[in-house]
Amino acid sequence: MYDAVIIGAGPAGISAAINLKLLGKNFLWVASEPTSLKAARAELIKNYPGLPDVTGEQLCWALKNHAESMGARLTDGVATGVFDTVGKYSVLVGDESYDTRTVILCTGVVTSKPLKGESEFLGRGVSYCAVCDGFLYKGKTICAVIYDKKFEREAEYLCSLAHAVYVLPMYKNCNISAQNARFVDGKPLEISGGLRAETLKTSSTSVSADGFFVLRASVAPATLVKGIETEGGRIIADRKCATNLAGVFAAGDCTGAPYQYAKAVGEGNVAAHSAAEYIDGVK
Amino acid sequence: MYDAVIIGAGPAGISAAINLKLLGKNFLWVASEPTSLKAARAELIKNYPGLPDVTGEQLCWALKNHAESMGARLTDGVATGVFDTVGKYSVLVGDESYDTRTVILCTGVVTSKPLKGESEFLGRGVSYCAVCDGFLYKGKTICAVIYDKKFEREAEYLCSLAHAVYVLPMYKNCNISAQNARFVDGKPLEISGGLRAETLKTSSTSVSADGFFVLRASVAPATLVKGIETEGGRIIADRKCATNLAGVFAAGDCTGAPYQYAKAVGEGNVAAHSAAEYIDGVK
């Protein structure tokens, strides 16, 4: 049982990890990217106090190095679900489930909205994780919507299992070499079906399959954590970074504007302290 | 008319100044100390992300240099009052008054509570500013409670005006050379009087005077800003760092725990953005 699971490795997640280390807590730190790619892409940052005129890459490097120098280790993986399991939470990462007293969400801004029907059919033909659920579709037909190049390996894995895989890449120059991969045109619109998901409608066609994999780096907060209160896609958190769910905290861009490094780092600090207080109270 | 007045030069005030500069706002930045002495006193700071293992002095130097490199200039002075003057605020600093659309309070934690009767008789025999009000007591008797060595110059100035000055230093080795300074023993307890302040009771004696000067580096929030909501001495602010007074924002330790550099810097950023939004809305 972990004291905390931190999801995300942007400035908020890094700050939370640094502080939980200092506070002597036993935590899992999981993220689908080694540091936030969005943060690293900034050309010049003038308002991170103490480090004037750094590039996004330099700042991310400094933040990441700081966390590593304190012994905080990042686990590579996409958290796909957080479930309340009576007095604790279970966090699903790939095909593993981790028990924890608290969760600190530092998931950033999710730019892609969930597809219509995606949440509804999750676990009933819709999956976020090829490694976890791929085997269910051995010799069958799969449809995979891929939001990032780095999921191509997972898609290849699906191809190795399935009879055929319909692939909808949401970016240019998708490179999947499997013979049974069939590229589909158009923008994905809606997953529909009966008891289970059956069809994905796109802007130009319709694809029938046995299983649908939606492979993206982060899952919308409301999909990731059942019952969490959001507004306009942002998690509602108070000044202590507490959400409506006891033991679940949120920090950084996922809590809304201003989308700023200093704000994210400040909230990561506050969330870690709030989580520690909560853990010490619960123990 | 300023867009904003920032009060305080700890991490929150510095972050607010950096951001208001970037946002192109016209502001006055005032503080009684060049940087927060409390912040600079920290031996080793391990959790300011990006600057691992810095001393308080190094961190304050880095923050201050950052603000200066952006052209933010600090004005030396103690803000003693913030008054709502119909659609704008007037901030009293020494004997000057500055008009501003918004105020960002980054006053830190005020450790000394106001004396009993201090707020009640403010402006009626009690003053926070020797330079502003000293002349009212020419040839009369003054009592000065001094909380910091740096106010000795103000006390000497009072001595140069008054017939006699009773001095209660709240620290060791007070060095005031004026012939008419009379040191008083004991801890100050209560200022009392009728229409005007008349007497200061200490733990060992009682002092009668015409004017009472309370000289400390920062004034308690509720005394500084009339009508601001506080709880346990901390300013109540929301996630946007807004207080109950439109156009008045608060950031850093003055808003409560956790008392952390990263939190202060994050809130300074948020307060600056909120103030800018408010200014742009008001204009």
XYZ file of C-alpha atoms in Angstrom:
566
model
C 0.000 0.000 0.000
C 1.403 3.346 -1.040
C 0.886 6.554 0.908
C 0.324 8.349 -2.390
C 0.258 7.886 -6.137
C 1.276 10.961 -8.133
C -0.005 10.963 -11.719
C 1.901 13.246 -14.066
C 5.463 14.523 -14.446
C 4.964 18.136 -15.416
C 6.025 20.927 -13.019
C 3.188 20.145 -10.577
C 3.968 16.425 -10.430
C 7.682 17.079 -9.985
C 7.031 19.540 -7.163
C 4.679 17.056 -5.477
C 7.315 14.299 -5.777
C 10.056 16.505 -4.294
C 7.871 17.369 -1.342
C 6.583 13.854 -0.658
C 10.218 12.697 -0.641
C 11.088 15.375 1.897
C 8.024 14.474 3.948
C 9.195 10.843 4.045
C 6.174 9.382 2.275
C 6.157 6.148 0.321
C 4.759 6.936 -3.104
C 4.442 5.772 -6.678
C 5.071 8.389 -9.325
C 3.648 7.492 -12.698
C 3.534 9.368 -15.994
C 3.254 8.569 -19.655
C 6.007 11.055 -20.515
C 9.365 11.482 -18.750
C 8.518 15.161 -18.318
C 5.634 17.151 -19.652
C 6.248 17.580 -23.372
C 4.026 20.643 -23.413
C 6.156 22.308 -20.731
C 9.404 21.409 -22.504
C 8.188 22.940 -25.733
C 8.086 26.517 -24.379
C 10.608 28.672 -26.171
C 11.467 31.127 -23.406
C 10.128 31.379 -19.885
C 10.649 34.708 -18.188
C 8.556 34.301 -15.066
C 9.771 31.245 -13.218
C 11.228 33.116 -10.236
C 14.900 32.404 -9.648
C 15.590 31.045 -13.146
C 15.253 34.026 -15.490
C 15.197 33.481 -19.254
C 15.233 29.701 -19.412
C 13.892 27.626 -22.263
C 11.150 25.126 -21.523
C 13.674 22.368 -22.010
C 16.154 23.894 -19.550
C 13.489 24.424 -16.918
C 12.122 20.901 -17.307
C 15.656 19.551 -17.081
C 16.306 21.528 -13.890
C 13.033 20.411 -12.321
C 13.499 16.774 -13.291
C 17.103 16.714 -12.092
C 16.023 18.172 -8.787
C 13.485 15.397 -8.247
C 15.962 12.710 -9.304
C 18.672 14.107 -7.044
C 16.257 13.499 -4.165
C 15.728 9.911 -5.199
C 12.255 10.304 -6.692
C 11.859 7.679 -9.422
C 9.348 8.003 -12.209
C 7.449 4.950 -13.439
C 6.601 4.963 -17.125
C 2.941 4.229 -17.777
C -0.496 5.611 -18.492
C -2.842 5.715 -15.519
C -6.193 4.719 -16.931
C -8.395 4.508 -13.871
C -8.606 5.532 -10.212
C -11.157 3.608 -8.173
C -12.390 4.203 -4.659
C -12.005 0.866 -2.882
C -13.298 1.622 0.631
C -10.842 3.771 2.548
C -8.196 3.542 -0.152
C -7.822 3.977 -3.885
C -6.750 1.558 -6.609
C -4.865 3.101 -9.498
C -4.754 1.190 -12.761
C -1.513 1.556 -14.731
C -1.119 -0.747 -17.708
C -2.088 -4.173 -16.435
C -1.066 -3.418 -12.855
C -3.221 -2.088 -10.058
C -1.693 -0.162 -7.151
C -3.324 0.477 -3.781
C -2.812 3.861 -2.199
C -4.187 6.037 0.559
C -4.083 9.219 -1.526
C -3.858 10.279 -5.149
C -2.311 13.499 -6.456
C -3.570 14.320 -9.940
C -1.105 16.415 -11.957
C -2.420 15.387 -15.336
C -2.174 18.739 -17.076
C -4.676 19.898 -19.603
C -6.173 17.142 -21.688
C -6.747 18.682 -25.081
C -8.602 15.809 -26.677
C -12.120 15.326 -25.414
C -13.313 11.762 -24.876
C -15.157 10.371 -27.884
C -18.891 10.131 -27.657
C -19.671 6.732 -26.168
C -16.085 6.188 -25.004
C -16.785 6.403 -21.273
C -20.074 4.546 -21.636
C -18.474 1.477 -23.239
C -15.243 1.537 -21.218
C -14.723 -2.050 -20.023
C -17.383 -3.233 -22.451
C -15.369 -3.305 -25.644
C -13.487 -0.033 -25.100
C -10.025 -0.136 -23.520
C -7.191 2.328 -22.867
C -4.455 -0.277 -22.588
C -3.267 -2.672 -25.294
C -1.006 -4.625 -22.937
C -3.816 -5.155 -20.411
C -6.716 -6.077 -22.646
C -5.210 -7.006 -26.023
C -5.335 -10.750 -25.307
C -9.138 -10.538 -25.107
C -9.189 -10.024 -28.867
C -6.917 -12.837 -30.052
C -7.846 -13.633 -33.651
C -10.586 -11.035 -33.609
C -10.995 -7.573 -35.104
C -9.728 -4.501 -33.288
C -10.079 -0.800 -33.951
C -7.349 1.472 -32.488
C -7.528 5.262 -32.259
C -3.963 6.481 -31.665
C -3.279 10.006 -30.397
C 0.507 9.885 -30.225
C 3.379 8.266 -32.100
C 4.596 6.568 -28.960
C 1.590 4.286 -28.932
C 2.605 2.695 -32.231
C 4.380 -0.066 -30.349
C 1.144 -0.886 -28.548
C -0.690 -0.874 -31.862
C 1.886 -3.283 -33.334
C 1.304 -5.498 -30.333
C -2.434 -5.471 -31.038
C -1.681 -6.409 -34.664
C 0.346 -9.396 -33.454
C -2.702 -10.709 -31.597
C -5.681 -9.768 -33.710
C -6.919 -10.968 -37.035
C -7.055 -7.371 -38.260
C -6.559 -3.938 -36.728
C -8.250 -0.816 -38.051
C -5.932 2.089 -37.216
C -6.993 5.748 -36.904
C -3.882 7.820 -36.228
C -4.638 11.325 -34.931
C -1.288 12.670 -36.186
C 0.765 12.656 -39.349
C 3.277 10.025 -40.538
C 1.982 7.102 -38.581
C 4.369 4.226 -39.028
C 2.901 0.791 -38.371
C 4.346 -1.994 -40.478
C 2.147 -4.957 -39.537
C 0.522 -6.566 -42.563
C -2.892 -6.755 -40.907
C -3.066 -3.033 -40.024
C -5.664 -1.177 -42.085
C -5.612 2.600 -41.956
C -8.984 4.285 -41.697
C -9.744 7.795 -42.899
C -11.560 10.528 -41.045
C -11.944 11.896 -37.570
C -13.367 9.502 -34.959
C -16.785 10.679 -33.804
C -18.713 8.134 -31.810
C -18.539 4.624 -30.430
C -21.879 2.895 -30.352
C -23.259 -0.575 -29.740
C -25.636 -2.594 -27.635
C -24.393 -4.414 -24.544
C -20.869 -3.994 -25.894
C -19.229 -1.502 -28.235
C -19.765 -2.497 -31.836
C -19.072 0.379 -34.181
C -16.894 3.485 -34.466
C -18.318 6.170 -36.645
C -15.782 8.514 -38.225
C -16.322 11.653 -40.271
C -15.997 9.594 -43.450
C -16.859 5.989 -42.657
C -17.969 3.488 -40.067
C -15.826 0.677 -38.595
C -17.148 -2.465 -36.951
C -14.868 -4.327 -34.552
C -14.843 -6.571 -31.488
C -12.658 -4.272 -29.430
C -11.855 -0.557 -29.517
C -8.594 0.807 -28.116
C -8.271 4.521 -27.438
C -4.562 5.192 -26.930
C -3.763 8.652 -25.615
C -1.214 10.005 -23.140
C -3.737 11.208 -20.611
C -7.295 10.499 -19.876
C -9.812 13.260 -19.089
C -10.088 13.720 -15.304
C -13.753 12.732 -15.123
C -12.985 9.513 -17.034
C -9.836 8.801 -15.022
C -11.404 9.282 -11.600
C -15.005 8.240 -11.186
C -17.078 10.813 -9.327
C -14.554 13.658 -9.368
C -16.105 17.097 -9.771
C -14.979 19.036 -12.810
C -16.031 22.240 -14.517
C -15.271 22.802 -18.173
C -12.928 19.817 -18.080
C -10.896 21.221 -15.147
C -10.841 19.573 -11.740
C -12.479 21.624 -8.989
C -9.976 21.938 -6.134
C -9.869 24.161 -3.091
C -6.934 26.193 -1.766
C -5.524 23.054 -0.154
C -5.714 21.355 -3.588
C -8.350 18.995 -2.198
C -11.026 17.729 -4.588
C -14.532 16.574 -3.687
C -13.108 13.068 -3.075
C -11.402 12.581 0.307
C -7.746 11.739 -0.271
C -7.692 12.845 -3.911
C -5.783 16.073 -4.581
C -5.135 17.974 -7.789
C -2.383 20.396 -8.810
C -1.222 22.317 -11.866
C -2.925 22.937 -15.167
C -5.572 20.262 -14.532
C -7.104 22.604 -11.932
C -7.448 25.467 -14.436
C -5.940 28.841 -15.318
C -3.531 30.561 -15.075
C -1.488 27.921 -16.901
C 1.831 28.849 -15.352
C 4.931 26.962 -14.210
C 5.099 28.823 -10.899
C 1.441 28.171 -10.156
C 1.849 24.474 -11.000
C 4.930 24.128 -8.821
C 3.190 25.964 -5.959
C 0.148 23.726 -6.163
C 2.308 20.595 -6.348
C 3.870 21.701 -3.078
C 0.496 22.415 -1.456
C -1.036 19.132 -2.699
C 1.889 17.133 -1.278
C 1.531 18.819 2.100
C -2.241 18.293 2.099
C -1.829 14.628 1.143
C 0.757 14.141 3.903
C -1.599 15.710 6.423
C -4.380 13.433 5.221
C -2.161 10.324 5.402
C -0.992 11.182 8.904
C -4.601 11.683 9.967
C -5.781 8.413 8.417
C -2.947 6.196 9.712
C -2.898 56.287 -10.719
C -1.176 52.919 -10.552
C -2.603 49.720 -11.962
C -1.401 47.957 -8.840
C 0.471 48.398 -5.586
C 2.361 45.319 -4.391
C 3.104 45.328 -0.665
C 5.963 43.056 0.392
C 9.196 41.748 -1.129
C 9.266 38.145 -0.012
C 8.932 35.353 -2.606
C 5.244 36.146 -3.247
C 5.847 39.864 -3.782
C 8.796 39.190 -6.074
C 6.785 36.732 -8.157
C 3.902 39.220 -8.391
C 6.315 41.975 -9.504
C 7.912 39.753 -12.183
C 4.505 38.897 -13.584
C 3.050 42.415 -13.510
C 6.159 43.553 -15.404
C 5.589 40.862 -18.021
C 1.926 41.784 -18.206
C 2.880 45.394 -18.894
C 1.202 46.871 -15.831
C 2.191 50.092 -14.156
C 2.753 49.337 -10.500
C 4.337 50.504 -7.278
C 6.229 47.882 -5.316
C 6.742 48.788 -1.715
C 8.337 46.923 1.176
C 9.993 47.722 4.473
C 12.765 45.214 3.818
C 14.738 44.785 0.575
C 13.811 41.088 0.656
C 12.024 39.098 3.278
C 14.454 38.678 6.161
C 12.579 35.615 7.338
C 13.007 33.956 3.952
C 16.704 34.821 3.776
C 17.320 33.291 7.172
C 16.527 29.715 6.081
C 19.620 27.552 6.321
C 18.920 25.093 3.507
C 15.956 24.865 1.162
C 15.528 21.522 -0.543
C 12.134 21.951 -2.153
C 12.223 25.004 -4.365
C 11.930 23.142 -7.670
C 14.789 23.843 -10.045
C 17.166 25.182 -7.412
C 18.090 22.212 -5.242
C 19.965 22.742 -1.969
C 20.088 26.536 -1.860
C 20.398 28.604 1.280
C 17.684 31.125 2.042
C 20.130 33.864 1.171
C 20.984 32.334 -2.210
C 17.332 31.813 -3.089
C 16.366 35.344 -2.074
C 19.282 36.695 -4.082
C 18.202 34.701 -7.148
C 14.580 35.835 -6.818
C 15.501 39.464 -6.223
C 17.960 39.520 -9.109
C 15.330 38.063 -11.392
C 12.880 40.845 -10.550
C 15.572 43.510 -10.926
C 16.715 42.103 -14.270
C 13.180 42.718 -15.491
C 13.260 46.305 -14.347
C 11.053 45.939 -11.275
C 12.122 48.570 -8.742
C 11.401 48.263 -5.055
C 10.398 51.327 -3.037
C 11.563 51.320 0.569
C 8.763 52.084 3.012
C 6.170 50.715 5.390
C 2.625 50.608 4.052
C 0.476 51.624 6.980
C -2.977 51.846 5.484
C -5.038 50.801 2.469
C -8.270 52.717 2.024
C -11.137 52.123 -0.347
C -11.727 55.476 -2.073
C -14.640 54.706 -4.401
C -13.514 52.554 -7.309
C -9.868 52.783 -6.379
C -7.624 52.335 -3.364
C -5.297 54.756 -1.594
C -2.196 53.217 -0.085
C -0.432 55.125 2.641
C 3.369 54.759 2.667
C 5.230 57.073 5.013
C 3.741 60.497 4.420
C 2.779 59.738 0.823
C -0.500 58.386 -0.457
C -0.690 56.458 -3.730
C -3.816 55.827 -5.785
C -4.190 52.434 -7.393
C -6.782 50.242 -9.050
C -5.627 47.084 -7.299
C -3.576 46.019 -4.309
C -1.577 42.795 -3.970
C -0.861 41.984 -0.347
C 2.276 39.883 0.135
C 2.890 40.918 3.706
C 3.999 37.574 5.093
C 3.158 36.429 8.563
C 2.936 39.206 11.095
C 4.206 37.687 14.301
C 3.422 40.580 16.638
C -0.244 41.018 17.398
C -1.582 44.558 17.526
C -1.624 45.991 21.051
C -4.942 46.198 22.783
C -6.436 49.591 21.889
C -3.965 50.135 19.031
C -6.494 49.863 16.192
C -9.142 51.717 18.192
C -6.984 54.817 18.711
C -5.263 54.749 15.302
C -5.482 58.322 13.991
C -6.503 59.515 17.437
C -3.125 59.655 19.136
C -1.760 56.389 17.713
C 0.393 56.493 14.579
C 2.514 54.037 12.588
C 4.674 56.667 10.897
C 7.071 59.095 12.560
C 7.748 61.025 9.372
C 4.045 61.517 8.658
C 2.706 62.432 12.065
C 5.736 63.421 14.165
C 5.193 67.140 13.588
C 1.841 66.932 15.388
C 3.757 66.447 18.616
C 6.282 69.271 18.443
C 7.333 70.127 22.006
C 5.000 67.493 23.390
C 5.474 64.063 24.919
C 5.653 60.986 22.748
C 5.743 57.281 23.519
C 7.334 55.007 20.890
C 7.109 51.205 20.804
C 9.864 49.992 18.454
C 9.836 46.458 17.045
C 12.975 46.605 14.937
C 16.386 48.245 15.039
C 15.799 49.904 11.713
C 13.177 52.194 13.232
C 15.740 53.832 15.526
C 16.256 56.570 12.951
C 12.550 57.370 13.089
C 12.699 57.378 16.867
C 15.629 59.809 16.787
C 13.566 62.003 14.498
C 10.727 61.959 17.035
C 13.236 62.943 19.735
C 14.301 65.910 17.630
C 10.719 67.195 17.631
C 9.267 66.276 20.979
C 9.916 67.502 24.475
C 10.475 63.921 25.595
C 10.154 60.478 24.063
C 9.431 57.341 26.066
C 11.013 54.443 24.193
C 9.984 50.798 24.513
C 12.319 48.714 22.325
C 11.037 45.184 21.651
C 14.554 43.869 20.986
C 17.972 43.926 22.663
C 20.691 46.589 22.342
C 18.528 49.496 21.323
C 20.791 52.395 20.438
C 19.140 55.805 20.600
C 21.425 58.610 21.649
C 19.022 61.566 21.947
C 19.165 63.216 25.381
C 15.407 63.350 25.724
C 14.853 59.627 25.095
C 13.697 57.786 28.189
C 13.736 54.006 28.102
C 10.735 52.291 29.631
C 10.737 48.792 31.098
C 8.274 46.029 30.471
C 6.152 44.613 27.687
C 3.561 46.957 26.170
C 0.060 45.762 26.965
C -2.679 48.282 26.238
C -3.277 51.760 24.934
C -6.212 53.482 26.593
C -7.729 56.913 26.763
C -10.895 58.893 26.158
C -11.453 60.702 22.862
C -7.734 60.324 22.203
C -5.077 57.868 23.357
C -3.679 58.896 26.727
C -1.835 56.052 28.388
C 0.213 52.989 27.528
C 0.154 50.305 30.157
C 3.182 48.001 30.206
C 3.815 44.863 32.266
C 5.697 46.980 34.821
C 4.509 50.573 34.562
C 2.198 53.041 32.885
C 3.233 55.839 30.488
C 1.210 58.976 29.742
C 1.894 60.797 26.478
C 0.308 63.017 23.818
C 1.148 60.683 20.954
C 1.921 56.973 20.643
C 4.014 55.595 17.775
C 3.978 51.889 17.060
C 6.902 51.221 14.708
C 6.958 47.750 13.210
C 7.892 46.380 9.765
C 4.453 45.143 8.921
C 1.015 45.853 10.114
C -1.534 43.083 10.738
C -3.712 42.611 7.627
C -6.948 43.612 9.338
C -5.308 46.832 10.568
C -3.633 47.545 7.233
C -6.742 47.049 5.100
C -10.030 48.092 6.609
C -12.769 45.519 6.087
C -10.591 42.675 4.833
C -11.707 39.255 5.981
C -9.182 37.297 8.013
C -9.201 34.104 10.021
C -6.658 33.549 12.775
C -4.711 36.542 11.464
C -4.464 35.113 7.911
C -6.187 36.746 4.953
C -9.010 34.694 3.450
C -8.334 34.389 -0.278
C -9.813 32.149 -2.937
C -7.990 30.110 -5.582
C -7.608 33.247 -7.693
C -5.979 34.953 -4.663
C -8.959 37.318 -4.500
C -10.023 38.591 -1.083
C -13.493 39.760 -0.055
C -12.581 43.265 -1.319
C -12.858 43.740 -5.098
C -9.416 44.571 -6.488
C -7.509 43.467 -3.388
C -5.527 40.235 -3.790
C -3.324 38.335 -1.356
C -0.444 35.911 -1.891
C 2.121 33.988 0.124
C 2.365 33.372 3.835
C -0.219 36.063 4.638
C -2.884 33.708 3.218
C -1.900 30.862 5.546
C -0.161 27.466 5.548
C 1.766 25.755 4.070
C 4.487 28.371 4.588
C 6.525 27.430 1.556
C 8.581 29.315 -1.024
C 7.020 27.452 -3.934
C 3.513 28.118 -2.688
C 4.304 31.819 -2.186
C 5.823 32.153 -5.647
C 2.870 30.329 -7.205
C 0.359 32.569 -5.461
C 2.305 35.695 -6.416
C 1.960 34.585 -10.028
C -1.760 33.877 -9.677
C -2.434 37.171 -7.835
C -0.653 39.151 -10.566
C -2.711 37.472 -13.272
C -5.927 38.003 -11.327
C -5.082 41.672 -10.733
C -4.286 42.150 -14.432
C -7.609 40.580 -15.377
C -9.371 42.871 -12.914
C -7.557 45.962 -14.211
C -8.361 45.092 -17.821
C -11.994 44.601 -16.850
C -12.200 47.895 -14.950
C -10.419 50.065 -17.523
